[in-house]
PDB file of C-alpha atoms in Angstrom:
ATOM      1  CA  UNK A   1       3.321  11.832  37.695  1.00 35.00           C
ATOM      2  CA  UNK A   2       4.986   8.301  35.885  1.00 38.00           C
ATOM      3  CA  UNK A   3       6.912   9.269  33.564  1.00 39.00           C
ATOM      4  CA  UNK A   4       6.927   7.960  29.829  1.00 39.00           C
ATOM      5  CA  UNK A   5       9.436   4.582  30.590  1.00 39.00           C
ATOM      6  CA  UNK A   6       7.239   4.109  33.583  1.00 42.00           C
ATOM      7  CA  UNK A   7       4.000   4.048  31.540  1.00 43.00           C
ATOM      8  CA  UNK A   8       6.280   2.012  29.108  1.00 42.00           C
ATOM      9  CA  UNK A   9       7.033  -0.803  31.031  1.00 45.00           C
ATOM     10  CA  UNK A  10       3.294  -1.270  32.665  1.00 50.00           C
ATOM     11  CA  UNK A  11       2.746  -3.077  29.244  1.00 59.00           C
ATOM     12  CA  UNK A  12       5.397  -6.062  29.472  1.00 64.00           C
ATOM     13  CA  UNK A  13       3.338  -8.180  30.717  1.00 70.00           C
ATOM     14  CA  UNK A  14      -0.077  -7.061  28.809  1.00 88.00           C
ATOM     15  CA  UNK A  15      -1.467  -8.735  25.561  1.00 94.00           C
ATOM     16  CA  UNK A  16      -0.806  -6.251  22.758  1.00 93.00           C
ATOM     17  CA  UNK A  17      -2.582  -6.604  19.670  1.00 96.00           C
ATOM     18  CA  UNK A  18      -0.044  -5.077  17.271  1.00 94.00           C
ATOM     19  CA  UNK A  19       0.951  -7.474  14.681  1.00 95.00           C
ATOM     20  CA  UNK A  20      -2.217  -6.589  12.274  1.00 95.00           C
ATOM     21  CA  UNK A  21      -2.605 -10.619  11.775  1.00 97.00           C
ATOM     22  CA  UNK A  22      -3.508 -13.260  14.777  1.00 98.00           C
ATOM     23  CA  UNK A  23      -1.063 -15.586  13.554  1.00 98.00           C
ATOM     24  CA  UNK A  24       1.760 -12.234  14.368  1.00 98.00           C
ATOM     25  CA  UNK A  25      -0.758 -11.557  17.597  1.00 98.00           C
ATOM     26  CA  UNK A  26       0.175 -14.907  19.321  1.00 98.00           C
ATOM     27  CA  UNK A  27       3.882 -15.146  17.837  1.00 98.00           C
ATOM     28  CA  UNK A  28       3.719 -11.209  20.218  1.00 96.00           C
ATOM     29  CA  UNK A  29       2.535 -13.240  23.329  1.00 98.00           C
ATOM     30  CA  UNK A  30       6.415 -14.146  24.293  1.00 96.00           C
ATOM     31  CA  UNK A  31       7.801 -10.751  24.752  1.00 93.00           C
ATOM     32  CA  UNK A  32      11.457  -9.201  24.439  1.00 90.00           C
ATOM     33  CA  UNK A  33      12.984 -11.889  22.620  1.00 91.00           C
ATOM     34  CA  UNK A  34      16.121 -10.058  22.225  1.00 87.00           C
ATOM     35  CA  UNK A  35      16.125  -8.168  25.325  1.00 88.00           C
ATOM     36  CA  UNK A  36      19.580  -9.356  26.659  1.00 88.00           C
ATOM     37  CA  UNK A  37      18.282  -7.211  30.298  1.00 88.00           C
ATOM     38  CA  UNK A  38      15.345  -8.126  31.148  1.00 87.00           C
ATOM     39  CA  UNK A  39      15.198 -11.600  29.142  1.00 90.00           C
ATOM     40  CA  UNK A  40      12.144 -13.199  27.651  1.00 93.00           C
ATOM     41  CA  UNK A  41       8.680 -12.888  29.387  1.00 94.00           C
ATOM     42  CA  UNK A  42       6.756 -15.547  27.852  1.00 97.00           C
ATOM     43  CA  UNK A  43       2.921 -14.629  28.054  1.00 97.00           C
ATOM     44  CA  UNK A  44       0.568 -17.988  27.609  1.00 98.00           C
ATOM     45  CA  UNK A  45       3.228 -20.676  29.545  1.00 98.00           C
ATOM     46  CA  UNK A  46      -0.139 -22.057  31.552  1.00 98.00           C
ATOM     47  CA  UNK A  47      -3.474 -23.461  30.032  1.00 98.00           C
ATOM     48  CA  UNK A  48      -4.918 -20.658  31.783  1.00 97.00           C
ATOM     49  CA  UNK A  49      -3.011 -17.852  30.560  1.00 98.00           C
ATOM     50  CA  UNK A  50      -3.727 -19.203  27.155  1.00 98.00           C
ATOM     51  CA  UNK A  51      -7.828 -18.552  28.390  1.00 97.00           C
ATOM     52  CA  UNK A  52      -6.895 -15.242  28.872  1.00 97.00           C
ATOM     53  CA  UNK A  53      -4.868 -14.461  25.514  1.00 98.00           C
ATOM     54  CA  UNK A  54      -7.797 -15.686  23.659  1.00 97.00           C
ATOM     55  CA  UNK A  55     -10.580 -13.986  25.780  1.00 96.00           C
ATOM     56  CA  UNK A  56      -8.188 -10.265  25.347  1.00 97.00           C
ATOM     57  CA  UNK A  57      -8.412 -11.125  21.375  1.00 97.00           C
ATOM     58  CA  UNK A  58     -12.172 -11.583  21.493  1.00 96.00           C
ATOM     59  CA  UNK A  59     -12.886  -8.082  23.365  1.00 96.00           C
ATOM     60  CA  UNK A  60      -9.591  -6.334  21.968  1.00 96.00           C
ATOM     61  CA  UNK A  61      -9.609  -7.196  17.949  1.00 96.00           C
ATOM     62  CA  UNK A  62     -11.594  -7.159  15.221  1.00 95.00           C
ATOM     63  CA  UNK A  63      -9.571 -11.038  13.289  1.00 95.00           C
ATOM     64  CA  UNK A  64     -11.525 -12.796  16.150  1.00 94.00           C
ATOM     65  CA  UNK A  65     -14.905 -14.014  14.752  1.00 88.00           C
ATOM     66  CA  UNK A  66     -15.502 -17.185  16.190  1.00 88.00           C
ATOM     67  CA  UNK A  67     -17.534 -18.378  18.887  1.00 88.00           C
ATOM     68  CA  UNK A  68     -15.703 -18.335  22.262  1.00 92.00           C
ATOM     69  CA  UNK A  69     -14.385 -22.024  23.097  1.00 93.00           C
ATOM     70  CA  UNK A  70     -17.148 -23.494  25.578  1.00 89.00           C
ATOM     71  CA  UNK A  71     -14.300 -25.065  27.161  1.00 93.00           C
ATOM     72  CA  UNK A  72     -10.773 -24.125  28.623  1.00 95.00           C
ATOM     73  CA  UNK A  73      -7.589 -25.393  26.971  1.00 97.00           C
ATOM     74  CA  UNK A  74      -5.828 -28.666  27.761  1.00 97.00           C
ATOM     75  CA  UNK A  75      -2.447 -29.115  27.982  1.00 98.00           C
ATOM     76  CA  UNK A  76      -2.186 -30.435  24.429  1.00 98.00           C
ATOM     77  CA  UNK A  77      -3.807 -27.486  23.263  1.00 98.00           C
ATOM     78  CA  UNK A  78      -1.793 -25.215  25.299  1.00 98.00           C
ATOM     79  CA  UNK A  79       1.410 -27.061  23.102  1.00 98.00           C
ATOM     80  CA  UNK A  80       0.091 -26.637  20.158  1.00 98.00           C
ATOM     81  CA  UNK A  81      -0.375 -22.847  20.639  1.00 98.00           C
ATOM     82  CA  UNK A  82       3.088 -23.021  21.223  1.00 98.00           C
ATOM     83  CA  UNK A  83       4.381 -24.782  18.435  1.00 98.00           C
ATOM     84  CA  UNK A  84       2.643 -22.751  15.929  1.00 99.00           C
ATOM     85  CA  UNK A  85       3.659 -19.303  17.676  1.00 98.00           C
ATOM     86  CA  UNK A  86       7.274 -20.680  17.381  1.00 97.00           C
ATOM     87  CA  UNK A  87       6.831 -21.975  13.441  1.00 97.00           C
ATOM     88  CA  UNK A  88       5.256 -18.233  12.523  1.00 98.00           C
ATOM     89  CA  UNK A  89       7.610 -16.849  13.780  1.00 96.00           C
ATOM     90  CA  UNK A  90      10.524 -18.864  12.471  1.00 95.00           C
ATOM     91  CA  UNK A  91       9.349 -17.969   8.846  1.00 96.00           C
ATOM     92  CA  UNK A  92       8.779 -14.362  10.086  1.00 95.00           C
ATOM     93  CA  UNK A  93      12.325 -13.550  10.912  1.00 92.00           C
ATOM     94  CA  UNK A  94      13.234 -16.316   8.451  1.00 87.00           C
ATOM     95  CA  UNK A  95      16.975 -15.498   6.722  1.00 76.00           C
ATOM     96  CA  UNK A  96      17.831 -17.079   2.892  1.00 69.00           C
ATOM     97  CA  UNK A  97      18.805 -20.370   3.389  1.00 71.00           C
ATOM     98  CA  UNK A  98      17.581 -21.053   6.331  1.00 82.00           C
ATOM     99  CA  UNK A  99      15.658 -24.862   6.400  1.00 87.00           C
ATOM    100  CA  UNK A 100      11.987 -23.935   7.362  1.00 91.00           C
ATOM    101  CA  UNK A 101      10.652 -27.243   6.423  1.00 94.00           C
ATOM    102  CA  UNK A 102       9.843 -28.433  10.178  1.00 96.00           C
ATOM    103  CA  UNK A 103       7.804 -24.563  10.765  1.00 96.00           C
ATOM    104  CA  UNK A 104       5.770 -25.295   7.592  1.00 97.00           C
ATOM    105  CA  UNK A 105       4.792 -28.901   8.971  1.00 97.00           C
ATOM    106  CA  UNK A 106       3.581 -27.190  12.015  1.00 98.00           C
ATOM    107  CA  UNK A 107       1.768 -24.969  10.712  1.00 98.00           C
ATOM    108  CA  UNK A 108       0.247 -27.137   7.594  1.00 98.00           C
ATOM    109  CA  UNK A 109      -1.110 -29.429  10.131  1.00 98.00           C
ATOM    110  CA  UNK A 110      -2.493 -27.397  12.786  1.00 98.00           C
ATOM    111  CA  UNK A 111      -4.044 -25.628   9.722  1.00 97.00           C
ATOM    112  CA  UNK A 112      -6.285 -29.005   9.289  1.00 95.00           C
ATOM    113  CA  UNK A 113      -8.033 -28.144  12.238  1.00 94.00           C
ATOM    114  CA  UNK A 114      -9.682 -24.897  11.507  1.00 91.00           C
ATOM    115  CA  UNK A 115     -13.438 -24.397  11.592  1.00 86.00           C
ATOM    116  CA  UNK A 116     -14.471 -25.665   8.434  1.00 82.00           C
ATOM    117  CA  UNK A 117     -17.411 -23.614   6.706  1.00 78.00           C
ATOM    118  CA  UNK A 118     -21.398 -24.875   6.919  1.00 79.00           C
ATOM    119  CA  UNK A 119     -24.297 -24.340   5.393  1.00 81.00           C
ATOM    120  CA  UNK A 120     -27.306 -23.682   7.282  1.00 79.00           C
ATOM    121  CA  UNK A 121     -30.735 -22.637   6.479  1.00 80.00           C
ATOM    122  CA  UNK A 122     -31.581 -19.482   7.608  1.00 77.00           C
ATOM    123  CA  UNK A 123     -34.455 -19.585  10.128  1.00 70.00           C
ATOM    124  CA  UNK A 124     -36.881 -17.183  11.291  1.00 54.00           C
ATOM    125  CA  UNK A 125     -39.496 -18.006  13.588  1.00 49.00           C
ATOM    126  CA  UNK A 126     -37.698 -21.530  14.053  1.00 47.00           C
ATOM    127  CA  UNK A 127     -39.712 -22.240  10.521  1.00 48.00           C
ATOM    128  CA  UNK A 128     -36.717 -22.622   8.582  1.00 47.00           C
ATOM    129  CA  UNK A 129     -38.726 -20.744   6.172  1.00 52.00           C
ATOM    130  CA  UNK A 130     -36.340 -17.396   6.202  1.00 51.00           C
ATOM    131  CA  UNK A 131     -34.498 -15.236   3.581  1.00 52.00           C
ATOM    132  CA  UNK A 132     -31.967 -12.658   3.649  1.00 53.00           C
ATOM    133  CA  UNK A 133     -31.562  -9.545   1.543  1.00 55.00           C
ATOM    134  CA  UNK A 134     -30.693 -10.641  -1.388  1.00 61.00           C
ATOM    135  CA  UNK A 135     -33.498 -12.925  -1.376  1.00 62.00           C
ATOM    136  CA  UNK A 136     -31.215 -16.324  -0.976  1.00 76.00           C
ATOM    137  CA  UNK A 137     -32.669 -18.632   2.051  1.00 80.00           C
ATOM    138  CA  UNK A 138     -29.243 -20.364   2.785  1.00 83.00           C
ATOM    139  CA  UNK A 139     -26.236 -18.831   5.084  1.00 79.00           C
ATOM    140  CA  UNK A 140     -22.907 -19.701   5.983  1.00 76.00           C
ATOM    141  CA  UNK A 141     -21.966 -20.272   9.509  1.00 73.00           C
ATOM    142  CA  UNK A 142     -18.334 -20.923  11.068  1.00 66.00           C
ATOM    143  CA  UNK A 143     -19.145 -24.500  11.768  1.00 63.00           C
ATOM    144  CA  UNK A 144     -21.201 -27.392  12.976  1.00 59.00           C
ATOM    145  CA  UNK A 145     -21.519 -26.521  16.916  1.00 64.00           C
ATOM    146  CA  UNK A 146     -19.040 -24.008  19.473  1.00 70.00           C
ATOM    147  CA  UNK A 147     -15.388 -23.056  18.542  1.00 86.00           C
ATOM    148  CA  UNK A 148     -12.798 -25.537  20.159  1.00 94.00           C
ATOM    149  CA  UNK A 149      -9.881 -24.325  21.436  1.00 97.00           C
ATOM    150  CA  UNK A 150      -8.108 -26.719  18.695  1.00 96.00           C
ATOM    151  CA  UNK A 151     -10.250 -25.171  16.117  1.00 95.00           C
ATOM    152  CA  UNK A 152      -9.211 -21.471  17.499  1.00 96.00           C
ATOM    153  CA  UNK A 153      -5.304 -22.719  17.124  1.00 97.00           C
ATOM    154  CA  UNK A 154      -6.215 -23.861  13.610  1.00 96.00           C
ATOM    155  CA  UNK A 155      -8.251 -20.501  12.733  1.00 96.00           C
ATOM    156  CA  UNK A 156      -4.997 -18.872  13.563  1.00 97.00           C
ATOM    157  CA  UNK A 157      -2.416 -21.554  11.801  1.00 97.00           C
ATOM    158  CA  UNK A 158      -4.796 -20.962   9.052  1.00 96.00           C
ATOM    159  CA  UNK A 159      -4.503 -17.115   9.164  1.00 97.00           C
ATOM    160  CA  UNK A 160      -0.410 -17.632   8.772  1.00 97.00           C
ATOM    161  CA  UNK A 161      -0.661 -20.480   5.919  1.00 97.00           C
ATOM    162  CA  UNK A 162      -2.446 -17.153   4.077  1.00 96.00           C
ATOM    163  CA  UNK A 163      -0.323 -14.374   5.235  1.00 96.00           C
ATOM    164  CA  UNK A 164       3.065 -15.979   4.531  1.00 96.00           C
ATOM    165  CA  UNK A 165       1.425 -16.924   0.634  1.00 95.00           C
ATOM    166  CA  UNK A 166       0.999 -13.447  -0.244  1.00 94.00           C
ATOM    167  CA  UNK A 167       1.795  -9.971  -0.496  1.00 92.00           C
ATOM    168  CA  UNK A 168       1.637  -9.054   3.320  1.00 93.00           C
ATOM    169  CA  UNK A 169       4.180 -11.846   3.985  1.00 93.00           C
ATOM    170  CA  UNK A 170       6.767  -9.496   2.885  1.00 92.00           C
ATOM    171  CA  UNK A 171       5.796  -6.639   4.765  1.00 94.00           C
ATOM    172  CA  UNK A 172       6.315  -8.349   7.970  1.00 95.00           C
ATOM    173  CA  UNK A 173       8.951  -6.396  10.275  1.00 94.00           C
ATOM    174  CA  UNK A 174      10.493  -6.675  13.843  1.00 93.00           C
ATOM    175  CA  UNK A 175      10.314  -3.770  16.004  1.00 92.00           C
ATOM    176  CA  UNK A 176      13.082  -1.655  15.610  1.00 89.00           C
ATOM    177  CA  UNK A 177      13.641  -1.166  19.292  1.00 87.00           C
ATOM    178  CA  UNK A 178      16.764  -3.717  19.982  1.00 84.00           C
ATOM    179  CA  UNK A 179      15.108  -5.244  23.304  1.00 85.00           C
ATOM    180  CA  UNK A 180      11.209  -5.732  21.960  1.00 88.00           C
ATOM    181  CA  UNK A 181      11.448  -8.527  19.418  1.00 89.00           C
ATOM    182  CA  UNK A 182       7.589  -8.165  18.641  1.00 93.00           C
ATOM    183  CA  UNK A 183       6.548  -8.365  14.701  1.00 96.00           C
ATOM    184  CA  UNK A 184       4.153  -6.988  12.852  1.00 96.00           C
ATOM    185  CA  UNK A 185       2.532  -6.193   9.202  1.00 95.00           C
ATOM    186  CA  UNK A 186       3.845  -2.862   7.689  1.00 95.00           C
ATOM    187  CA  UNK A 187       0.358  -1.402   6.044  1.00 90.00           C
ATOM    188  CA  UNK A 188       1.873   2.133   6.236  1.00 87.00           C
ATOM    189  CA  UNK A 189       2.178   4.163   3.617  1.00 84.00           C
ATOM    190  CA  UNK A 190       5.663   3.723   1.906  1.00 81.00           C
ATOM    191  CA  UNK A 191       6.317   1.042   4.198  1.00 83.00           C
ATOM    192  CA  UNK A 192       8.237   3.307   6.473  1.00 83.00           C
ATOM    193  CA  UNK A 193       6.767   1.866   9.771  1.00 89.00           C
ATOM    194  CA  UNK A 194       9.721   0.910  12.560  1.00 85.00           C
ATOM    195  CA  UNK A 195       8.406   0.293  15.775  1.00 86.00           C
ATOM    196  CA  UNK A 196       5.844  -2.263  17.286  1.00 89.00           C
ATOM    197  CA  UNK A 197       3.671   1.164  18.499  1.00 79.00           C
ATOM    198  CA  UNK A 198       5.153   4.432  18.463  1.00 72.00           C
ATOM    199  CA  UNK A 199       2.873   4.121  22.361  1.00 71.00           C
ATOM    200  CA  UNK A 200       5.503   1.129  23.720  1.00 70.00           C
ATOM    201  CA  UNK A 201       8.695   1.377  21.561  1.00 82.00           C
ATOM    202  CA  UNK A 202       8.391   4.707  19.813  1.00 63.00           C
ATOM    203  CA  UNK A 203       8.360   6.488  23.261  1.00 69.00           C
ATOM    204  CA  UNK A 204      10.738   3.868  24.644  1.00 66.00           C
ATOM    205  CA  UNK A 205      13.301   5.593  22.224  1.00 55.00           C
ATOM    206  CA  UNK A 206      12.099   9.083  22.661  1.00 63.00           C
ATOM    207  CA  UNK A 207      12.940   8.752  26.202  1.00 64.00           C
ATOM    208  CA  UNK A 208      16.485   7.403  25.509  1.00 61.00           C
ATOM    209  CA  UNK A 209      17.278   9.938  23.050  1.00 59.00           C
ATOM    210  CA  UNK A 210      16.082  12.520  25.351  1.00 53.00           C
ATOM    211  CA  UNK A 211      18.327  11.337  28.067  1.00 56.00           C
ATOM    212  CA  UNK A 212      21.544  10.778  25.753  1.00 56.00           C
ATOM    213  CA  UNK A 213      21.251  14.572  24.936  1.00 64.00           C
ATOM    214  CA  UNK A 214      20.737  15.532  28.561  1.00 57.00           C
ATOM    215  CA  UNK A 215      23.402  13.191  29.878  1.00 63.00           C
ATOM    216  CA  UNK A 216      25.719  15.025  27.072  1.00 58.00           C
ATOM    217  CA  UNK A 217      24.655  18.234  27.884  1.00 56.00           C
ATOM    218  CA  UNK A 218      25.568  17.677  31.332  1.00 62.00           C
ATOM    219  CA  UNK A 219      28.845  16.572  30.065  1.00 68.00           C
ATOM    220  CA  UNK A 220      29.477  19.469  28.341  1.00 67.00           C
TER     221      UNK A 220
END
C-alpha cells in the first residue's frame, strides 16, 4: 500500500487546477518554485506540453469555454504563455514597492488578443429565422470562427487584467507548504485557507508532522 507522500508526489508532474482563476491555473503549471530539494519542474517548456495544459483545462475545469484551438501552438505562442504566466505571477506574490510596470505591459497586451464577442443570428433549420426563450432572435457567440491558441493566451491574460482589478485580487495566497510555491484564490469562509489542496500539501504536512512526533517519540 503507497503511503500518503507516495500518493503525494505522483502529482508533481500533473496539471492541477487549484488556483480558482486560469490566469492562477497556468502561473501553477511551473511547480515548486521554492522547493530548494527538488528545484523547479516547469510543466508547458515544449509547444506540445502547452497542447496538453490546455486540452487538461478543457476536460478538467469549468473557466474553459472556448472552442478548442483547431491548431497546435507555435513557438511564439508557446512564449507568450510564458510571459504572461511569469507577469501573473509577479503581481501575485507582488511586495509594496516593488516596480510591476513591465508584468502589467505583458499582460495589457496579450489581453488585446482575446476572443472578442459576436453577434450572430440564431438559426434553426439553417433559416436564420430562430428565437430563444425570451423571445429575442439574436445570440452572442465567442467569436468570428475557432479559438486560436493566441486568442486562448489572451482569454486567460484577460481573466488576470480582471482578477488583479478587484476584490479577489487580494485574496490571492501561496501555498503554505515551504517547497510548493503554487497560488491560488482564498473563497473560504473567513479566508482561513493555507494550502494549495489539503489532497497535495495538506497531507504533505500531515505526514511530516506525523513523523516529527514519531522521530521524537523514538527519541524519548
Amino acid at each position: 500500500m503507497k503511503s500518503t507522500m507516495e500518493d503525494v508526489m505522483e502529482n508533481e508532474n500533473e496539471f492541477l487546477f487549484l488556483g480558482g482563476r486560469p490566469s492562477l491555473d497556468l502561473v501553477n503549471t511551473l511547480r515548486g518554485r521554492n522547493d530548494h530539494v527538488l528545484g523547479k519542474r516547469d510543466l508547458v517548456t515544449t509547444v506540445a506540453e502547452l497542447q496538453d495544459w490546455i486540452a487538461a483545462a478543457d476536460k478538467q475545469t469549468e473557466w474553459f469555454t472556448l472552442e478548442l484551438p483547431e491548431s497546435s501552438p507555435t513557438q511564439g505562442e508557446l512564449s507568450d504563455a510564458v510571459a504572461l504566466r511569469e507577469a501573473v505571477h509577479a503581481l501575485a506574490v507582488e511586495e509594496n514597492g516593488q516596480d510591476v510596470q513591465d508584468p502589467l505591459d505583458v499582460i495589457n497586451q496579450l489581453a488585446l488578443a482575446q476572443p472578442t464577442p459576436a453577434l450572430a443570428r440564431i438559426d434553426e433549420g439553417g433559416e436564420g429565422d430562430g428565437e430563444d426563450s425570451r423571445g429575442s432572435r439574436f445570440t452572442v457567440t465567442g467569436g468570428n470562427g475557432p479559438t486560436t491558441v493566441a486568442q486562448l493566451v489572451g482569454f486567460v491574460a484577460a481573466d488576470a487584467v480582471n482578477l488583479f482589478a478587484t476584490v479577489e485580487g487580494a485574496r490571492i495566497k501561496e501555498c503554505a507548504q515551504p517547497r510548493c510555491g503554487m497560488v491560488f484564490v482564498d473563497s473560504s469562509r473567513g479566508n482561513r485557507r493555507r494550502w494549495c489542496s489539503m489532497a497535495t500539501c495538506g497531507n504533505r504536512a500531515k505526514v511530516k508532522r506525523f513523523d516529527d512526533r514519531a522521530r521524537a517519540a523514538a527519541q524519548e
